[in-house]
Short mmCIF file of C-alpha atoms and ligand atoms in Angstrom, two decimals:
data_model
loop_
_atom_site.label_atom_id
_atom_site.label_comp_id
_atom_site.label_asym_id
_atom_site.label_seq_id
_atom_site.Cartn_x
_atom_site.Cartn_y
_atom_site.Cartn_z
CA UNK A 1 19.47 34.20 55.39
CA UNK A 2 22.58 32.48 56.73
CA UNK A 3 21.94 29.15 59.14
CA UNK A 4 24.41 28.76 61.52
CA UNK A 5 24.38 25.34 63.48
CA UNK A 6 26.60 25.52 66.18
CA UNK A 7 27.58 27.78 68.63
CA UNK A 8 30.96 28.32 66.99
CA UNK A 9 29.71 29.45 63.42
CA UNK A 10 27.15 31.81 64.91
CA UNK A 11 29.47 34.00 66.91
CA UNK A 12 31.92 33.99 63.34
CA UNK A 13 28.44 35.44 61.91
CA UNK A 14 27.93 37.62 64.71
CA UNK A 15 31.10 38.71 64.35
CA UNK A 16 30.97 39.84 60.79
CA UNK A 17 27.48 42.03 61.45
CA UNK A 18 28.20 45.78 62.24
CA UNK A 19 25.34 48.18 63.72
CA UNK A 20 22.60 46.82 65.98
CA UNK A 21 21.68 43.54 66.32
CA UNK A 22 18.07 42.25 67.43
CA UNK A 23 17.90 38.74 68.58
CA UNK A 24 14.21 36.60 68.84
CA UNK A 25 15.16 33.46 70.91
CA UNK A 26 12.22 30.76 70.05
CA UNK A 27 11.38 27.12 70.54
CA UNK A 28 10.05 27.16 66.93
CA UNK A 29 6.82 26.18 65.93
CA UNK A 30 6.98 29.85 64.86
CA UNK A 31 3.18 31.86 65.06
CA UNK A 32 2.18 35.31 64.71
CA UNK A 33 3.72 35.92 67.94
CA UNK A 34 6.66 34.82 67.76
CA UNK A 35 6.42 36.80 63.76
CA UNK A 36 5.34 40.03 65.80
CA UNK A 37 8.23 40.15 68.17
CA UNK A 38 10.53 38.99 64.77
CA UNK A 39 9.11 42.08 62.59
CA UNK A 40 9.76 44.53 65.50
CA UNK A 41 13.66 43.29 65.89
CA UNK A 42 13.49 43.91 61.89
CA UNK A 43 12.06 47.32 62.22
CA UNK A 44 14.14 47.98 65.13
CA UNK A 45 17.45 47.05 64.15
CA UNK A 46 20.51 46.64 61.33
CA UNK A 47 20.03 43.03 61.75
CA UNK A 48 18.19 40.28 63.23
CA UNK A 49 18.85 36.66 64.44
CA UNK A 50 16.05 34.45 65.40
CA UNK A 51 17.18 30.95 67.24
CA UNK A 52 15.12 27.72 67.65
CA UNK A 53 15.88 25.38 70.14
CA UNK A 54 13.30 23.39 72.03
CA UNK A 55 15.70 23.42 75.04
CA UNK A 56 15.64 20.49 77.62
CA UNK A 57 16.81 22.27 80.27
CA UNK A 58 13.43 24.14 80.75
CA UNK A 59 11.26 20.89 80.27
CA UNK A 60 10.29 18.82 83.72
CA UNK A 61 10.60 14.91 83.67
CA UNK A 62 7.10 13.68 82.52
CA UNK A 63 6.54 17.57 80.36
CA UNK A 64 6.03 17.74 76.65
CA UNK A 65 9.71 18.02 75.64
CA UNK A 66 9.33 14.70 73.06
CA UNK A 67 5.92 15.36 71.53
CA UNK A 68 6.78 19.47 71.46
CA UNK A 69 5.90 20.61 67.95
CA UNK A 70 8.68 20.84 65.61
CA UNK A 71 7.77 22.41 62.11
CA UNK A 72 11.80 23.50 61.04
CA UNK A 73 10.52 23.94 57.09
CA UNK A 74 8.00 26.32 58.12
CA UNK A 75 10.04 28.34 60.36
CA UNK A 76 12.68 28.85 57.83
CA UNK A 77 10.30 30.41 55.37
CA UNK A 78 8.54 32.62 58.25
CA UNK A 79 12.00 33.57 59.14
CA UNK A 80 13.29 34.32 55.53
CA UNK A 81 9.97 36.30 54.33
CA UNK A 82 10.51 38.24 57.69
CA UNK A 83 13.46 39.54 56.33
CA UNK A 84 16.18 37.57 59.26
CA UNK A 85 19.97 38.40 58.82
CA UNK A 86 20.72 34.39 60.65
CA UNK A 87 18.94 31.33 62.39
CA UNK A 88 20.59 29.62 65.09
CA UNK A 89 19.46 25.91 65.17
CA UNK A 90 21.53 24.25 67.56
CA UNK A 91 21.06 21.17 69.37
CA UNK A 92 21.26 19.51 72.68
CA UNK A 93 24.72 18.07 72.16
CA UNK A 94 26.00 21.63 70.91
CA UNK A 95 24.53 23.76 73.68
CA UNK A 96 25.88 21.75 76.61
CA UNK A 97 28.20 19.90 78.58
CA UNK A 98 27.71 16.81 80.87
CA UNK A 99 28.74 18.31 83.98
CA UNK A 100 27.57 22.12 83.51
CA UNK A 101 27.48 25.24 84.96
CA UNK A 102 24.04 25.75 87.02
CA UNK A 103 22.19 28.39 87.12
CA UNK A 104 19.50 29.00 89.66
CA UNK A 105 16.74 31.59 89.29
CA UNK A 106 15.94 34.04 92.42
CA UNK A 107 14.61 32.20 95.38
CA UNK A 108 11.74 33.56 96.08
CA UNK A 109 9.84 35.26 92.67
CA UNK A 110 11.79 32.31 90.55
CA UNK A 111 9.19 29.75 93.21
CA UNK A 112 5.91 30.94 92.93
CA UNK A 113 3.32 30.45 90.45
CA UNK A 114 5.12 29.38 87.01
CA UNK A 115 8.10 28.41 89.09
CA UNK A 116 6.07 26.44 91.74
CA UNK A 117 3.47 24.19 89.53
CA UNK A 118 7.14 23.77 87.11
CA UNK A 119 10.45 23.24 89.66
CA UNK A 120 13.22 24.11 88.10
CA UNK A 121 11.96 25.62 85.14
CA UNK A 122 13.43 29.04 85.50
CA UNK A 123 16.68 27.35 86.33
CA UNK A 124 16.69 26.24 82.73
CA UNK A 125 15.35 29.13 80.99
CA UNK A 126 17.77 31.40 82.38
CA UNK A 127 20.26 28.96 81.77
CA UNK A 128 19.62 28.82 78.05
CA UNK A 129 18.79 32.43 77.40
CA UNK A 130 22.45 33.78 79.06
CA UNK A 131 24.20 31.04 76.98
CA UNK A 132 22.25 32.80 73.78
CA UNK A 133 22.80 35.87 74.42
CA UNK A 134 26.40 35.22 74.94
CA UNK A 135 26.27 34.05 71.55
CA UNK A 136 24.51 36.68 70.21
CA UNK A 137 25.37 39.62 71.66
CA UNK A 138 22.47 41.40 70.74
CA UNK A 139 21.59 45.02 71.83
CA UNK A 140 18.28 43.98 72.03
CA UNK A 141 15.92 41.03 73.10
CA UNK A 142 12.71 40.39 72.15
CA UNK A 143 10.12 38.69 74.27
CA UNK A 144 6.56 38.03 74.84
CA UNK A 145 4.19 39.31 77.49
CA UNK A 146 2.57 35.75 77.68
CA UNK A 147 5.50 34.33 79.37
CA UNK A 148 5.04 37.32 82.05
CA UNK A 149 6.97 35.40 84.82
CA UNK A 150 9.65 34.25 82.14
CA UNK A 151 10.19 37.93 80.87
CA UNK A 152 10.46 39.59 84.58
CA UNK A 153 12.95 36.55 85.47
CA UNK A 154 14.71 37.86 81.90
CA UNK A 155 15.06 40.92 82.67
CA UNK A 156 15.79 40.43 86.16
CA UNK A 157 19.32 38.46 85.16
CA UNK A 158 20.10 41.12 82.82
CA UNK A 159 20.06 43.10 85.89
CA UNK A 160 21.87 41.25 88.40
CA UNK A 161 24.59 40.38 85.59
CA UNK A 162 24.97 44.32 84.25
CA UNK A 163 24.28 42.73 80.60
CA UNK A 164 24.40 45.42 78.35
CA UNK A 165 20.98 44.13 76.46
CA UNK A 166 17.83 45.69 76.18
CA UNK A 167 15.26 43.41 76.67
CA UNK A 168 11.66 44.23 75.11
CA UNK A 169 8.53 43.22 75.92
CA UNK A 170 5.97 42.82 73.26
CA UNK A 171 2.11 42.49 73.60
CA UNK A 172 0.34 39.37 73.53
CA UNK A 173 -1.08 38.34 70.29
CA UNK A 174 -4.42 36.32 70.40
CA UNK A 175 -6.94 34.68 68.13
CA UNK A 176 -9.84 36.91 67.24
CA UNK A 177 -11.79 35.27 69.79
CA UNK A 178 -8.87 36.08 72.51
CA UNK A 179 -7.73 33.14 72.48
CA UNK A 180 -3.92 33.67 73.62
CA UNK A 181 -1.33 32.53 70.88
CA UNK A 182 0.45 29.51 71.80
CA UNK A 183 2.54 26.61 69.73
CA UNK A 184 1.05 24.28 72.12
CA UNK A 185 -2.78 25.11 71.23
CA UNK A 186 -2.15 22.67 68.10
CA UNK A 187 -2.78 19.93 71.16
CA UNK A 188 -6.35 21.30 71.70
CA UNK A 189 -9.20 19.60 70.04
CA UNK A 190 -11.90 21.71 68.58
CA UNK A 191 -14.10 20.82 72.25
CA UNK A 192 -10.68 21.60 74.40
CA UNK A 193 -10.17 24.92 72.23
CA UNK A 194 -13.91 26.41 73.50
CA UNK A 195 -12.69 25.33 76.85
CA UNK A 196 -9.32 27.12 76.57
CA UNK A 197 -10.88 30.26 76.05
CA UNK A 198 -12.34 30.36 79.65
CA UNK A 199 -8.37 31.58 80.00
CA UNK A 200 -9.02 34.49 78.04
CA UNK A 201 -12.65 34.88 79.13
CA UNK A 202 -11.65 34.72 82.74
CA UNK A 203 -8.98 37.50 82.71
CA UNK A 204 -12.01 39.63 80.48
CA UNK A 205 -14.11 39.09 83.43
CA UNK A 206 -11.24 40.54 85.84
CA UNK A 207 -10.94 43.34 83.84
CA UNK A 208 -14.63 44.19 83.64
CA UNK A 209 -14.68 44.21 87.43
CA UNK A 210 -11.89 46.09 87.71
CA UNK A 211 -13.09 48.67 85.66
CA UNK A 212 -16.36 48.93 87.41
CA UNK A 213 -14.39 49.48 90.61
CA UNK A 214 -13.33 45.98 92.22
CA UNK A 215 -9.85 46.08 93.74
CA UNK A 216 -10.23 43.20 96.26
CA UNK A 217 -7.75 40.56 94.72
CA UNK A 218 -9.69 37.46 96.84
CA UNK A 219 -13.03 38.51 95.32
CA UNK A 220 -11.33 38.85 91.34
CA UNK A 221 -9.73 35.23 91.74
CA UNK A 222 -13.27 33.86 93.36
CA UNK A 223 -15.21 35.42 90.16
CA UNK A 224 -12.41 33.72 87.54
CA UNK A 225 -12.15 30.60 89.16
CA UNK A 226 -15.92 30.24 88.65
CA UNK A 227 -15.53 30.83 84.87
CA UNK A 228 -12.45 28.34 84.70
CA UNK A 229 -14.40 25.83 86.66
CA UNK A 230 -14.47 23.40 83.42
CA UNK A 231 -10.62 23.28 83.47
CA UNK A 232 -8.07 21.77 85.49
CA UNK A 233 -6.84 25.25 87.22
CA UNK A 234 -3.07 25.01 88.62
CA UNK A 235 -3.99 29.24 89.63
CA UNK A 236 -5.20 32.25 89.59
CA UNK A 237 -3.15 35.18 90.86
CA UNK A 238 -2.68 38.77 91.24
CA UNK A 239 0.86 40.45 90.98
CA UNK A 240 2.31 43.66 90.45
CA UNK A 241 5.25 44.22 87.57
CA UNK A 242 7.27 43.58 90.61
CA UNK A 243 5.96 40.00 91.08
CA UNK A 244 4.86 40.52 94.58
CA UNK A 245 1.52 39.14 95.24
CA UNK A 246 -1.28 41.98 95.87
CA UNK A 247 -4.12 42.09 98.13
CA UNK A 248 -5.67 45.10 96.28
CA UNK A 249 -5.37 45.79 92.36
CA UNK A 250 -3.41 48.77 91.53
CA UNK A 251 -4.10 49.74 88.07
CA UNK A 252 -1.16 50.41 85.93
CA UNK A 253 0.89 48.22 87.93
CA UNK A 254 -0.64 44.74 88.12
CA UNK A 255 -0.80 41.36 86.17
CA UNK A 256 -3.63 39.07 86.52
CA UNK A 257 -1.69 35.79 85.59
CA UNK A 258 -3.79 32.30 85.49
CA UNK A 259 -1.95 29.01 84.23
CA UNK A 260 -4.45 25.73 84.13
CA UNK A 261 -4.79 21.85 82.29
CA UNK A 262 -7.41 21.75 79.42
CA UNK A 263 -7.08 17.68 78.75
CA UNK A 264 -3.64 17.49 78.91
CA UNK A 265 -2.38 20.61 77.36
CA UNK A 266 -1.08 22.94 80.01
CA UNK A 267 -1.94 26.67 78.84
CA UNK A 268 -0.79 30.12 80.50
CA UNK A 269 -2.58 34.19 79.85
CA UNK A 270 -2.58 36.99 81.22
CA UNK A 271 -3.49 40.71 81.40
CA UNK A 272 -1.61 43.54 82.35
CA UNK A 273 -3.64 46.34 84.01
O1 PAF B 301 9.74 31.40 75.53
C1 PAF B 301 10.38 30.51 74.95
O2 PAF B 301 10.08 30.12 73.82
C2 PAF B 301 11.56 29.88 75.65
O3 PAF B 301 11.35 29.78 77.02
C3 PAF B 301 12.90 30.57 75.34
C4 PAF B 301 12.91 32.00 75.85
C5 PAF B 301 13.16 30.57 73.85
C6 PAF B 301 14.05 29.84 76.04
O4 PAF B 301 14.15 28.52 75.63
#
């Protein structure tokens, strides 16, 4: 597996792969979710590169950017057992310049929910992800489900900037007891973890309802902020793929997305229905 450290010796990398290339942007700290959406760009491609690079664009003043878990020596064995062509491990200094280009997500779906409780936070995501793929030049892109705002803002650039990339979403991958897979659930204590399931629990509970025949979006939110009472809920809402709020479910078009504090450790889940 080749490491490439800068910008420059990736796209010579790049440059020397032929036939489809799969690209896994990360932040490290690699789990099985992050090894799910690798093994698919394995399966799915002639070659794969995976990057890590806890980005400060994307982190708020007072967020977790210092104390975000780093665990490099791990993630190079994940990556290399996974069977990745190249890891990009840039840093700060490498990806940008003092006065730099800004890029500004949508201004209405890139300000609600995610992009309400975090300011600015698409802004940097977006920012990141364009200069990686222009690295890269993948065919395709692999993201999570969990980050369902972050992948509909994704796929939305690729969109408005006719990038010729594929982006794919992959399923969320939990815990056995639904717990959502997170690097930042290494925060939780064993007390926080039981309440960080009432994430998981809550979006069980909108599902049951739904099946049984609720479609009344006020009611849903009432019944799961009841079961995330215990936490410190930032909210609760109900979307279509389209990220428009909904007043009434529509099955096979909506997300139920909650985002709340257990102790400190801010956690996001959700369920597509
Ligand atoms: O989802 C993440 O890990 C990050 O937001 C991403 C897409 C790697 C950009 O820094």
């Amino acid at each position: 597996m080749k490491i490439c450290k800068t910008p420059k010796e990736m796209q010579h990398f790049r440059a020397t792969l032929s036939g489809s290339v799969g690209f896994v942007p990360t932040m490290g700290a690699l789990h099985e979710g992050h090894i799910a959406l690798i093994k698919r760009s394995v399966a799915e491609n002639d070659h794969t590169i995976v990057s890590i690079f806890v980005n400060p664009t994307q982190f708020l003043e007072g967020e977790d950017l210092d104390a975000y878990p780093r665990k490099i020596e791990a993630d190079l064995k994940i990556c290399e057992l996974a069977g990745v062509d190249a890891l990009f491990l840039p840093t700060p200094l490498m990806m940008y310049e003092n006065d730099e280009l800004a890029i500004m997500a949508p201004k209405v779906k890139g300000f609600i929910l995610e992009g309400a409780s975090r300011p600015g936070h698409f802004d940097g995501v977006l920012q990141v992800v364009l200069k990686l793929f222009s690295i890269t030049t993948p065919k395709r892109a692999y993201f999570g489900k969990k980050d369902a705002q972050q992948l509909f803002m994704i796929e939305n650039m690729v969109k408005h900037l006719f990038l010729p990339i594929m982006i794919v979403p992959c399923e969320i991958v939990r815990e056995p007891d639904g717990l959502a897979l997170s690097s930042r659930n290494v925060y939780l204590s064993t007390t926080q973890r039981k309440d960080a399931l009432l994430l998981s629990k809550s979006l069980k509970k909108a599902t049951k309802l739904i099946i049984e025949g609720e479609r009344d979006a006020v009611k849903i939110k009432t019944m799961m902020e009841e079961v995330l009472s215990p936490t410190k809920l930032e909210y609760v809402e109900i979307v279509d793929r389209a990220f428009n709020l909904l007043e009434k479910v529509e099955t096979k078009d909506t997300i139920i997305l909650v985002a709340a504090r257990v102790g400190t450790t801010r956690l996001i889940d959700n369920m597509w229905v």
